Coordinates of C-alpha atoms in Angstrom, one line a residue:
X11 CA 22.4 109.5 70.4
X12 CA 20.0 111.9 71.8
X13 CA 16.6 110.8 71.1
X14 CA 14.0 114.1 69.1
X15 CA 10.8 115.2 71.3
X16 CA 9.4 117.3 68.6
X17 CA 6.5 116.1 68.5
X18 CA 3.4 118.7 67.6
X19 CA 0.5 116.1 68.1
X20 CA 1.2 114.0 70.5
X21 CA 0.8 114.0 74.3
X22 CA 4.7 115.1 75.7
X23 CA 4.7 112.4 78.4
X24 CA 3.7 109.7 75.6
X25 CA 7.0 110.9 73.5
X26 CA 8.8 111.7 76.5
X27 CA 8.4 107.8 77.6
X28 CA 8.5 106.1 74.4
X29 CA 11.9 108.3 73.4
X30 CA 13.8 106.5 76.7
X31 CA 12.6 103.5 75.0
X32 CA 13.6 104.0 71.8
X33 CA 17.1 105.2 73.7
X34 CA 17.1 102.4 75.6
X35 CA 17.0 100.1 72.5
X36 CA 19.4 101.9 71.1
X37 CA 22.2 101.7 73.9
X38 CA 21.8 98.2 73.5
X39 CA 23.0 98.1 69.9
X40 CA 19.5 97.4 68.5
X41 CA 17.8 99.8 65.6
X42 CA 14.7 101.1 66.5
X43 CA 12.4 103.9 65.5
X44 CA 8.8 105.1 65.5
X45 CA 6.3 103.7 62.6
X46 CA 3.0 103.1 61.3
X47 CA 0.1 105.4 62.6
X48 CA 1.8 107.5 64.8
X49 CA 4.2 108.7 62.0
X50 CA 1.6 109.3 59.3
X51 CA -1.2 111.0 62.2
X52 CA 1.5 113.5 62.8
X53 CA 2.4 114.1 59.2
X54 CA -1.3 115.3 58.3
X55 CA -1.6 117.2 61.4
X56 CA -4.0 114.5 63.3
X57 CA -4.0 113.9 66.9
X58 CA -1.2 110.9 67.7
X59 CA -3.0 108.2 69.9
X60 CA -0.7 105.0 70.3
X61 CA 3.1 105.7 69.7
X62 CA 3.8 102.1 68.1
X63 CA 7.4 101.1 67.9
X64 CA 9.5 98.6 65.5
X65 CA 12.6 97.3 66.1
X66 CA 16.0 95.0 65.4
X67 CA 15.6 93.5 68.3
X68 CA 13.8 90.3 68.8
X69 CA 11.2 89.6 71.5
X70 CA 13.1 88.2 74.1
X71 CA 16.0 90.7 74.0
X72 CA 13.1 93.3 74.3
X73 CA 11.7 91.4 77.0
X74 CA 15.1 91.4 78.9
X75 CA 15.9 95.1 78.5
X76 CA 12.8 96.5 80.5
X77 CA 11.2 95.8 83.9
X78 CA 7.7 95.3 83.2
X79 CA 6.5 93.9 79.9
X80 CA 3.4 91.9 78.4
X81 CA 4.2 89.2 75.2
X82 CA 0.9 90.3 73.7
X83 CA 1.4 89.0 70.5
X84 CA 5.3 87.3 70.9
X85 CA 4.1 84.7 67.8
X86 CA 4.1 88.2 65.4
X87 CA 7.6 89.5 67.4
X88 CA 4.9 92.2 69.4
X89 CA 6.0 92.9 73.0
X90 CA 3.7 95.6 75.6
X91 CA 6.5 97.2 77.2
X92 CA 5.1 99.5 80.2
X93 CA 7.0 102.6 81.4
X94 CA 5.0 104.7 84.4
X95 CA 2.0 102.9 83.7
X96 CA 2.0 103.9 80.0
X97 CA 1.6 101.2 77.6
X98 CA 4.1 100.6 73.9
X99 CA 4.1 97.7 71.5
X100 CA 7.2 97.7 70.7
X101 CA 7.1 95.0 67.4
X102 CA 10.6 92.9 66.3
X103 CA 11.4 94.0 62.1
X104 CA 9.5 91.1 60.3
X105 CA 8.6 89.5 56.8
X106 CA 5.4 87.6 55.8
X107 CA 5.1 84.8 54.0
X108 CA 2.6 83.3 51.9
X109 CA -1.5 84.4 53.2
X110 CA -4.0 81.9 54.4
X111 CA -7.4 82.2 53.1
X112 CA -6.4 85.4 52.3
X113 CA -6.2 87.0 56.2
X114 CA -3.1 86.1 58.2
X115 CA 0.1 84.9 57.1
X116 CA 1.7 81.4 56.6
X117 CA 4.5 82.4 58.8
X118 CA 6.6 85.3 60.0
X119 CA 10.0 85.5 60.0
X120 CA 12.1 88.0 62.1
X121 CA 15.1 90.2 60.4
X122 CA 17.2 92.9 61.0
X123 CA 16.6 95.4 58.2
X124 CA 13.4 97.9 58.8
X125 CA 13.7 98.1 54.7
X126 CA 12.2 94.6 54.9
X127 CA 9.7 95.6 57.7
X128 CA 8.7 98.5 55.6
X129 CA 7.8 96.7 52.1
X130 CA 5.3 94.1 54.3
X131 CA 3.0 97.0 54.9
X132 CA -0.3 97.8 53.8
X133 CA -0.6 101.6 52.2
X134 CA 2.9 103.7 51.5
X135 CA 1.6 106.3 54.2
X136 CA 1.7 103.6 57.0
X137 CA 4.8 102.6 55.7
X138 CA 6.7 105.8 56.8
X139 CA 9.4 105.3 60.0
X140 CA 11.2 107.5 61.8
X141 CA 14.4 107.7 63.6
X142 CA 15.0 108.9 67.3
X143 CA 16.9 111.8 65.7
X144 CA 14.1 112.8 63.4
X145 CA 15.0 111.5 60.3
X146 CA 12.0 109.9 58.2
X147 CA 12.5 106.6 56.8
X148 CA 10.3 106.3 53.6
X149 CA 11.3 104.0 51.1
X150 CA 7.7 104.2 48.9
X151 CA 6.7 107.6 49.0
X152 CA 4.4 107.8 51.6
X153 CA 4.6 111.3 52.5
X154 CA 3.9 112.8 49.2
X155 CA 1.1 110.4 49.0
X156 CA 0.1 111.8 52.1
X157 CA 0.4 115.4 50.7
X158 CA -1.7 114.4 47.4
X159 CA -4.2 113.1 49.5
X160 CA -3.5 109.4 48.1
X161 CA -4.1 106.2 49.2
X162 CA -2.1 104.1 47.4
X163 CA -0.8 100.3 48.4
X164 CA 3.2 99.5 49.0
X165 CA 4.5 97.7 46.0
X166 CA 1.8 95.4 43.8
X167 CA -1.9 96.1 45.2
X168 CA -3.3 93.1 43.9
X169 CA -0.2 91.6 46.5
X170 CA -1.0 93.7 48.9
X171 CA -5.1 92.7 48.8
X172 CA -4.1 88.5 48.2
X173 CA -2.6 89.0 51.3
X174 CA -5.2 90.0 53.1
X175 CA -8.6 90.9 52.0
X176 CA -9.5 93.0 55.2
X177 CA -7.1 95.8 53.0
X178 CA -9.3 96.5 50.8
X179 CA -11.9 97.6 53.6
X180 CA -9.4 99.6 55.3
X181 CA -7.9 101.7 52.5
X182 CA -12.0 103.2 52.3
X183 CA -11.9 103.8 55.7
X184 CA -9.0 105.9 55.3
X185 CA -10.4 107.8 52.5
X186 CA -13.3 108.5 54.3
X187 CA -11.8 109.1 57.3
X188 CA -8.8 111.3 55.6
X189 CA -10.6 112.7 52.9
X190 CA -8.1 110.8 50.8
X191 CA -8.9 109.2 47.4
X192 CA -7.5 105.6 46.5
X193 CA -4.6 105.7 43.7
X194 CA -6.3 104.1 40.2
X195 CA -3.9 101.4 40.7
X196 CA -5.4 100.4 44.4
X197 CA -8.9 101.0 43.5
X198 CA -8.6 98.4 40.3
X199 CA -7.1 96.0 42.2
X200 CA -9.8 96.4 45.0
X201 CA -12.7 96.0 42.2
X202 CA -11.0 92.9 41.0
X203 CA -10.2 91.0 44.3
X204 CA -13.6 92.3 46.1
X205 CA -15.3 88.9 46.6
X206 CA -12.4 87.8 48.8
X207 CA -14.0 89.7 51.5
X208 CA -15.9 86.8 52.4
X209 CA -12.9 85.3 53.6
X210 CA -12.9 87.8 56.8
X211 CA -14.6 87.3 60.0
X212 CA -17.4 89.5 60.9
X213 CA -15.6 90.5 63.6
X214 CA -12.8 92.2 61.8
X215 CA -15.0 94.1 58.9
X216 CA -17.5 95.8 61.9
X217 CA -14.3 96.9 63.6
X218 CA -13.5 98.8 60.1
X219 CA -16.9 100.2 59.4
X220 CA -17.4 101.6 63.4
X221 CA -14.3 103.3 62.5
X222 CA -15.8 104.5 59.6
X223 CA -19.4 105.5 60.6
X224 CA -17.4 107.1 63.7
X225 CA -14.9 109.2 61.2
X226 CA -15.5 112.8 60.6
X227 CA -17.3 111.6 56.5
X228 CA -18.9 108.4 57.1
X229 CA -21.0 108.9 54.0
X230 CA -18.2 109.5 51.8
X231 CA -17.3 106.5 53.1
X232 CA -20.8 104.6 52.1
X233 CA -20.6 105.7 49.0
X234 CA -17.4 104.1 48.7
X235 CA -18.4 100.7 49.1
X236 CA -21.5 101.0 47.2
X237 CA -19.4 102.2 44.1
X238 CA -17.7 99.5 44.8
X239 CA -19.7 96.8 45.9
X240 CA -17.0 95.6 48.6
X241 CA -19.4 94.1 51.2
X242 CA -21.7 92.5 48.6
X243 CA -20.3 89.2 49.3
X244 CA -18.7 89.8 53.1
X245 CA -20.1 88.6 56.2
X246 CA -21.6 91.1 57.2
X247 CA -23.7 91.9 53.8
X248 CA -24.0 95.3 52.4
X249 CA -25.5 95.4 49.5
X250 CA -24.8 98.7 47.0
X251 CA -27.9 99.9 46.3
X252 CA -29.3 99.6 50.1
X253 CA -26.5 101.7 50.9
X254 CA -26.5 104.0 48.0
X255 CA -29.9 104.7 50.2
X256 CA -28.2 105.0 53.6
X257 CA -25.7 107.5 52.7
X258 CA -27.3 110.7 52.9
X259 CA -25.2 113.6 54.4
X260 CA -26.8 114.0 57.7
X261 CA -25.3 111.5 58.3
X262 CA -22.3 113.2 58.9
X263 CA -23.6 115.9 61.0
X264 CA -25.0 113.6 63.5
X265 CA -21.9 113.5 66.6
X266 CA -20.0 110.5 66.9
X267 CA -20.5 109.7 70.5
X268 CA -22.4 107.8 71.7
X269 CA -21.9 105.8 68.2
X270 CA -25.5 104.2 68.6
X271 CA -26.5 107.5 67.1
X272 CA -25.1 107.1 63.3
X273 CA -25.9 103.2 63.5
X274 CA -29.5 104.1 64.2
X275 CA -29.6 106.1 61.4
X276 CA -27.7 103.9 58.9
X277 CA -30.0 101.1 60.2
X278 CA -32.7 103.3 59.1
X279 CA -31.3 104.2 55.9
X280 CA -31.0 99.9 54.9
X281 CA -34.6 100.0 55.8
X282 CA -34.4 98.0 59.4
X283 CA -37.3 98.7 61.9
X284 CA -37.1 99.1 65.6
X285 CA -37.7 95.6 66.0
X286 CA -35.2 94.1 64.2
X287 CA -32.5 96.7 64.8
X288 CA -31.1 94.5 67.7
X289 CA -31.1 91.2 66.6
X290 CA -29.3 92.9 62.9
X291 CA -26.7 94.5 65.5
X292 CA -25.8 91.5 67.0
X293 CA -25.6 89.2 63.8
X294 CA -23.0 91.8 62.8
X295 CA -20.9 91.5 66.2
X296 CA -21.9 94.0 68.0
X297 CA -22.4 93.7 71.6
X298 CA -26.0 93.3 73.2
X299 CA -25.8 96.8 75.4
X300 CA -25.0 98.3 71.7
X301 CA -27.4 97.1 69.8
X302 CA -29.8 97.4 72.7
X303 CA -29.6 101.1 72.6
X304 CA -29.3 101.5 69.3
X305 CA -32.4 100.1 68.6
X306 CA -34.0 101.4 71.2
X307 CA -33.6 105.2 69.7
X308 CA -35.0 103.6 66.5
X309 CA -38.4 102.7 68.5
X310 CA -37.8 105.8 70.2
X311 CA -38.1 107.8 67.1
X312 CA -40.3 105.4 65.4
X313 CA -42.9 105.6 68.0
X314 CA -43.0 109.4 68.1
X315 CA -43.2 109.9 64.4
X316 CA -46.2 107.5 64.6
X317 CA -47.5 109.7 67.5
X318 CA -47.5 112.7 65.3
X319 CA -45.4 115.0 67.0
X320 CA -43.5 115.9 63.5
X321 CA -46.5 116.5 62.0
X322 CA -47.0 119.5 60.2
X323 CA -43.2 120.5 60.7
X324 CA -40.7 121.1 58.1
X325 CA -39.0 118.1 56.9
X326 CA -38.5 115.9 59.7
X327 CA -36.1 113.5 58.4
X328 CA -34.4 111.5 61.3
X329 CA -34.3 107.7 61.4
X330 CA -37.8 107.1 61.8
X331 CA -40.2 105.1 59.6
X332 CA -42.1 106.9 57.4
X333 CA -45.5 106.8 58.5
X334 CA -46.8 105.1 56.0
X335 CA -44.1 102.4 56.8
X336 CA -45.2 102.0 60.1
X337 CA -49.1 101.7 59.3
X338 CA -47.9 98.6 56.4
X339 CA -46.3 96.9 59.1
X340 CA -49.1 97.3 61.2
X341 CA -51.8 96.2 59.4
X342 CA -53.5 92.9 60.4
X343 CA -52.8 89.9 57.8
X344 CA -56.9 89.0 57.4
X345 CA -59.4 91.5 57.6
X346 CA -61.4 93.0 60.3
X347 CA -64.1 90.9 61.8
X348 CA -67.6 91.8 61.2
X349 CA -69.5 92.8 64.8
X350 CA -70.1 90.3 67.5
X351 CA -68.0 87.5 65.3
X352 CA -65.1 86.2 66.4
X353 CA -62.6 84.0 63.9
X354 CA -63.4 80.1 64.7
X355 CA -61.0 79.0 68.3
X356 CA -60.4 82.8 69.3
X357 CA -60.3 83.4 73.3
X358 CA -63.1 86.6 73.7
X359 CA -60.7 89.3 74.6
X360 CA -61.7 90.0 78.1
X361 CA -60.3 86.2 78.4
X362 CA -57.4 86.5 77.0
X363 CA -56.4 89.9 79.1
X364 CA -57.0 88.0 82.1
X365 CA -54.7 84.9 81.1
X366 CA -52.0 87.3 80.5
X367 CA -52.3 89.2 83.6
X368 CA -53.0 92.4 81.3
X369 CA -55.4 95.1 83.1
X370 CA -58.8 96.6 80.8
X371 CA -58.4 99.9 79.2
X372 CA -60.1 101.2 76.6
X373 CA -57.9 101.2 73.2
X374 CA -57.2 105.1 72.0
X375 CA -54.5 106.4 70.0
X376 CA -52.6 107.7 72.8
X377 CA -51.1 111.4 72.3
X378 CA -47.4 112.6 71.9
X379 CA -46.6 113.2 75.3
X380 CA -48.1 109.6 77.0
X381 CA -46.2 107.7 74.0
X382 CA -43.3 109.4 74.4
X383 CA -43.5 109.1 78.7
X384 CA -44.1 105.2 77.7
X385 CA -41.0 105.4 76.1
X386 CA -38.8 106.1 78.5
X387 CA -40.0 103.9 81.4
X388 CA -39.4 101.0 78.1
X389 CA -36.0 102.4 77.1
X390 CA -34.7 104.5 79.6
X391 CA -33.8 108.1 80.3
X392 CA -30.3 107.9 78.8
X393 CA -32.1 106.6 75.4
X394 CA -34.7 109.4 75.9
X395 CA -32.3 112.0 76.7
X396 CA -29.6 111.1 73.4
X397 CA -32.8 110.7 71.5
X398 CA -33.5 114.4 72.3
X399 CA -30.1 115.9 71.6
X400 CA -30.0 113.9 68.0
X401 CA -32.8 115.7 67.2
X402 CA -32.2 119.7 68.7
X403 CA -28.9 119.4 67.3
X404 CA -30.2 118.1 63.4
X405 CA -33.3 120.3 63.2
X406 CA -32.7 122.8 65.7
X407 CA -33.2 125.7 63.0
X408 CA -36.6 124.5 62.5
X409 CA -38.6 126.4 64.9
X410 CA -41.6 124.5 65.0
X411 CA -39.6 121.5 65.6
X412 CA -37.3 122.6 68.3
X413 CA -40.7 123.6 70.1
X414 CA -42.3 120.5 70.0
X415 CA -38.6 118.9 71.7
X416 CA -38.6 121.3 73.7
X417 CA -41.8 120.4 75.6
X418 CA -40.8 116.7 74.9
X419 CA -38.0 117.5 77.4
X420 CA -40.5 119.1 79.7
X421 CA -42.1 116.0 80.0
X422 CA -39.2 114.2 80.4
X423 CA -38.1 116.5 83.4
X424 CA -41.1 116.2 85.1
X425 CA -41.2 112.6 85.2
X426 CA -41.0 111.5 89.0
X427 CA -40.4 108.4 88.7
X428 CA -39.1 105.6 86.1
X429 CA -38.7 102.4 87.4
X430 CA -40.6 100.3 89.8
X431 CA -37.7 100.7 92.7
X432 CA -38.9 103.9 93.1
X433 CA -42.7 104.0 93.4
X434 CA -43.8 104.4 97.1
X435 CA -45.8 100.6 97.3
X436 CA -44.3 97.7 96.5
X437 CA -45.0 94.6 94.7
X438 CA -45.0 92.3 97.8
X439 CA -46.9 95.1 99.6
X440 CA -49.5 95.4 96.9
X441 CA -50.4 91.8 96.6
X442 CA -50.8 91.3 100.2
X443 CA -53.2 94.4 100.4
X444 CA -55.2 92.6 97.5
X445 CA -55.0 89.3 99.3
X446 CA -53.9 87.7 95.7
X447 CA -50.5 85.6 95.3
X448 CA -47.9 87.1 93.3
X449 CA -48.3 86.6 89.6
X450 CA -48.2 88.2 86.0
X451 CA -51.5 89.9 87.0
X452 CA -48.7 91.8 89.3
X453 CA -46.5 92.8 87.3
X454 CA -49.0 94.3 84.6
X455 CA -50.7 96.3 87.7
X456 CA -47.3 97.8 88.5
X457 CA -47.1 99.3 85.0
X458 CA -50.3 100.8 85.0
X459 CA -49.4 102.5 88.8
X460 CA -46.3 103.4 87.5
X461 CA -47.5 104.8 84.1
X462 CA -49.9 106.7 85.9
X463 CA -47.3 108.1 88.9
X464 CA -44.7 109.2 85.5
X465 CA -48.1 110.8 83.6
X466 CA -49.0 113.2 86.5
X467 CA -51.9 111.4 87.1
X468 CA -52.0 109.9 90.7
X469 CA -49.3 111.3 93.8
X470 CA -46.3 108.4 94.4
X471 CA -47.6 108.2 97.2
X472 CA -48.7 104.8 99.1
X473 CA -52.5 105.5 100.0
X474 CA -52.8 107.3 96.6
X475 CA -51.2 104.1 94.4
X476 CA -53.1 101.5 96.5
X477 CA -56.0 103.6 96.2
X478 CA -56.0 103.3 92.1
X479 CA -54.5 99.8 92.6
X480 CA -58.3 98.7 94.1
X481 CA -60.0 100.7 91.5
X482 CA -57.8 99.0 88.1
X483 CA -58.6 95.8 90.5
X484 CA -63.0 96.2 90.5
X485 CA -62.7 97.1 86.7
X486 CA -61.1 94.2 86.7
X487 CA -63.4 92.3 88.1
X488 CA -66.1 94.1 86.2
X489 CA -65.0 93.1 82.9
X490 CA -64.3 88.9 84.1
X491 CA -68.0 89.1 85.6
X492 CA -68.9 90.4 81.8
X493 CA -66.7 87.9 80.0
X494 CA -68.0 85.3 81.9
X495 CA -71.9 86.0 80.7
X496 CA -70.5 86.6 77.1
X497 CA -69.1 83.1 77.5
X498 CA -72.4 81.1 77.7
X499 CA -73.8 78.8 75.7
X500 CA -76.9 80.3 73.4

């Protein structure tokens, strides 16, 4: 049987490939056919990705039929067959039987009718197959669910959920994803079974919802599970009023690459700071460069909303703090003290600078454009840079605004240098001009240089940093000759 090719959203080589598969299945008496994603993606009009495969055939006569193949998953019947270097899971027809702790099944059983493989599926629009010669299989009426915009389960939801739990999540990430709404019947069922989302490693519900917050409507999808209350009880712990917060609809306009972007501003939206934004990220599964940079354009924004460069423009919105929220967070837990007293066992400052290697500087509210140059020799030029696009592209029709970044990407242009590699004198250099052993003294004195070299204030050059190295290094000395008189017995 000739095998069909017309295929208007996938990649021609892809169905080219995975056609001679199919074929190849075929001559060897087996059924076999397209399913799942690929069928249903090119049904709505959506670009076709991975070109999945089911068939009669089991494993091992799937493993002897082609050159190069990977058991990926042989225990489920799935089978990576490679052809030119292009990957298909190519999956033997199979049934379930009962679920454990309401995520994987007791056992699977391999048979010969795709009827059977069909009815094991989650939602009737992923339960659509079709035939090398174009013919759709679709036993539950997936495609006019698909044209009614419908998510609705195959067969009993409350089945369907028991089976397992991680369902639930993924019929609102196709709603928000599609646009779709869930069929009363599936969204009943979903109410009533909710709790058994705690069942389901964190693992598997943050894959879900960064294919949600990535999806063209993540805050339809928000306010999904906060109608809902799905993730009250999961592992990772939503609960719906915090996200009833987080939803709003800029959400949406922010671009979903690099997706540190949205999490930063959901983050925000549940009320997480800077500082905890990393440390949340990675409870949740996420890995540390993720949640790194994530965080880091929280601080980023945090730090420049506290610096005032929004003030005075129209609504700035964002994921910072509100000011306000910064200043309660930053406000000491006793009073001030009075002049010239110091709480009982305090170090006098000028003491405790010098134990931690910290140079002398007088305090100052430093302005926008040293907090946001700070900023980047902390987080980076990549974090800087993303941090800047985020906020052209969401208030760029506030002129005011789109100044103020403007010159923020001044500054960061003009920066000559960012990291201690690339300042002309280095460490080693330094403390054998100042004749001290290396130490945490050194390190602190390298920031300063470099801070200095990224401002505009001192030439990276080696006489011109060793010249403001001596100078930090008397003030230095200044202030412990001072400290050392203020420490005295009366």
């Amino acid at each position: 049987m000739k095998t069909v090719t017309q295929w208007k959203y996938a990649d021609p080589e892809q169905v080219r490939l995975s056609a001679d598969l199919l074929g190849t299945l075929e001559e060897a008496g087996h059924i076999a056919c397209w399913v799942g994603g690929c069928v249903r993606d090119e049904l709505i009009g959506r670009p076709v990705n991975d070109m999945d495969i089911a068939t009669s055939a089991r494993p091992e006569e799937v493993i002897g039929l082609f050159a190069r193949t990977v058991p990926t998953g042989i225990q489920h019947g799935t089978v990576t067959v490679i052809l030119d270097k292009m990957p298909f899971e190519v999956t033997t027809f199979r049934t379930e039987s009962a679920y454990q702790d309401f995520r994987r099944p007791d056992e699977v059983t391999f048979v010969r009718s795709l009827d059977e493989d069909l009815r094991r599926r989650d939602f009737t629009m992923n339960a659509i197959a079709r035939l090398p010669g174009g013919d759709y299989i679709d036993p539950y009426g997936g495609r006019a669910d698909l044209e009614r915009g419908l998510i609705r389960c195959v067969g009993e939801a409350r089945e369907r959920f028991r089976e397992d739990a991680l369902r639930m999540l993924r019929g609102v990430r196709f709603a928000s994803v599609f646009g779709f709404e869930l069929a009363p019947s599936t969204w009943e069922a979903l109410l009533e079974l909710r709790g058994n989302m705690r069942h389901i490693a964190a693992e598997r519900v943050r894959a879900e919802l960064e294919k949600m917050i990535g999806g063209p409507q993540p805050s339809a999808g928000l306010r999904l599970l906060a109608r809902s209350g799905l993730l009250e009880d999961a592992r990772i712990g939503l609960q719906p009023q915090a996200l009833r917060a987080a939803a709003p609809e800029r959400l949406d306009d922010l671009p979903p690459k690099p997706g540190e972007l949205r999490w930063a501003a959901l983050l925000q939206g549940l009320g997480v700071p800077g500082d905890e934004a990393e440390s949340r990220l990675k409870s949740w599964t996420f890995s540390g460069g993720f949640a790194k940079s994530a965080a880091a354009l929280l601080r980023i924004d945090e730090a420049m909303n506290a610096a005032g460069l929004f003030e005075g423009a129209a609504e700035a919105g964002g994921f910072a703090l509100r000011r306000e929220q910064l200043a309660a967070r930053e406000e000491p837990a006793a009073g001030p003290e009075r002049p010239g007293e110091r709480q009982a066992g305090a170090e006098p400052p000028a003491k405790q600078e010098r134990e931690a290697g910290a140079l002398p500087h007088k305090p100052r509210k430093a302005d926008a454009r040293t907090v946001f140059v700070r900023c980047v020799l902390d987080f980076g030029r990549t974090a800087a840079e993303t941090w800047l696009a985020y906020r052209s592209a969401l208030h760029g029709a506030d002129e005011r605004l789109a100044a103020r970044l403007e010159r923020a990407a001044g500054w960061l242009a003009a920066i000559p240098a960012e990291s201690p590699r690339e300042l002309a004198l280095g460490g080693h250099d330094l403390a054998g001009q100042l004749d001290r052993a290396p130490g945490p003294w050194l390190g602190a004195l390298i920031r300063r240089l470099l801070e200095a070299v990224a401002l505009g204030e001192i030439a990276n050059e080696r006489e011109a940093l060793l010249a403001e190295a001596l100078r930090l290094e008397a003030r230095l000395a200044k202030n412990e000759t001072q400290a050392q008189k203020e420490e005295r017995p009366i």
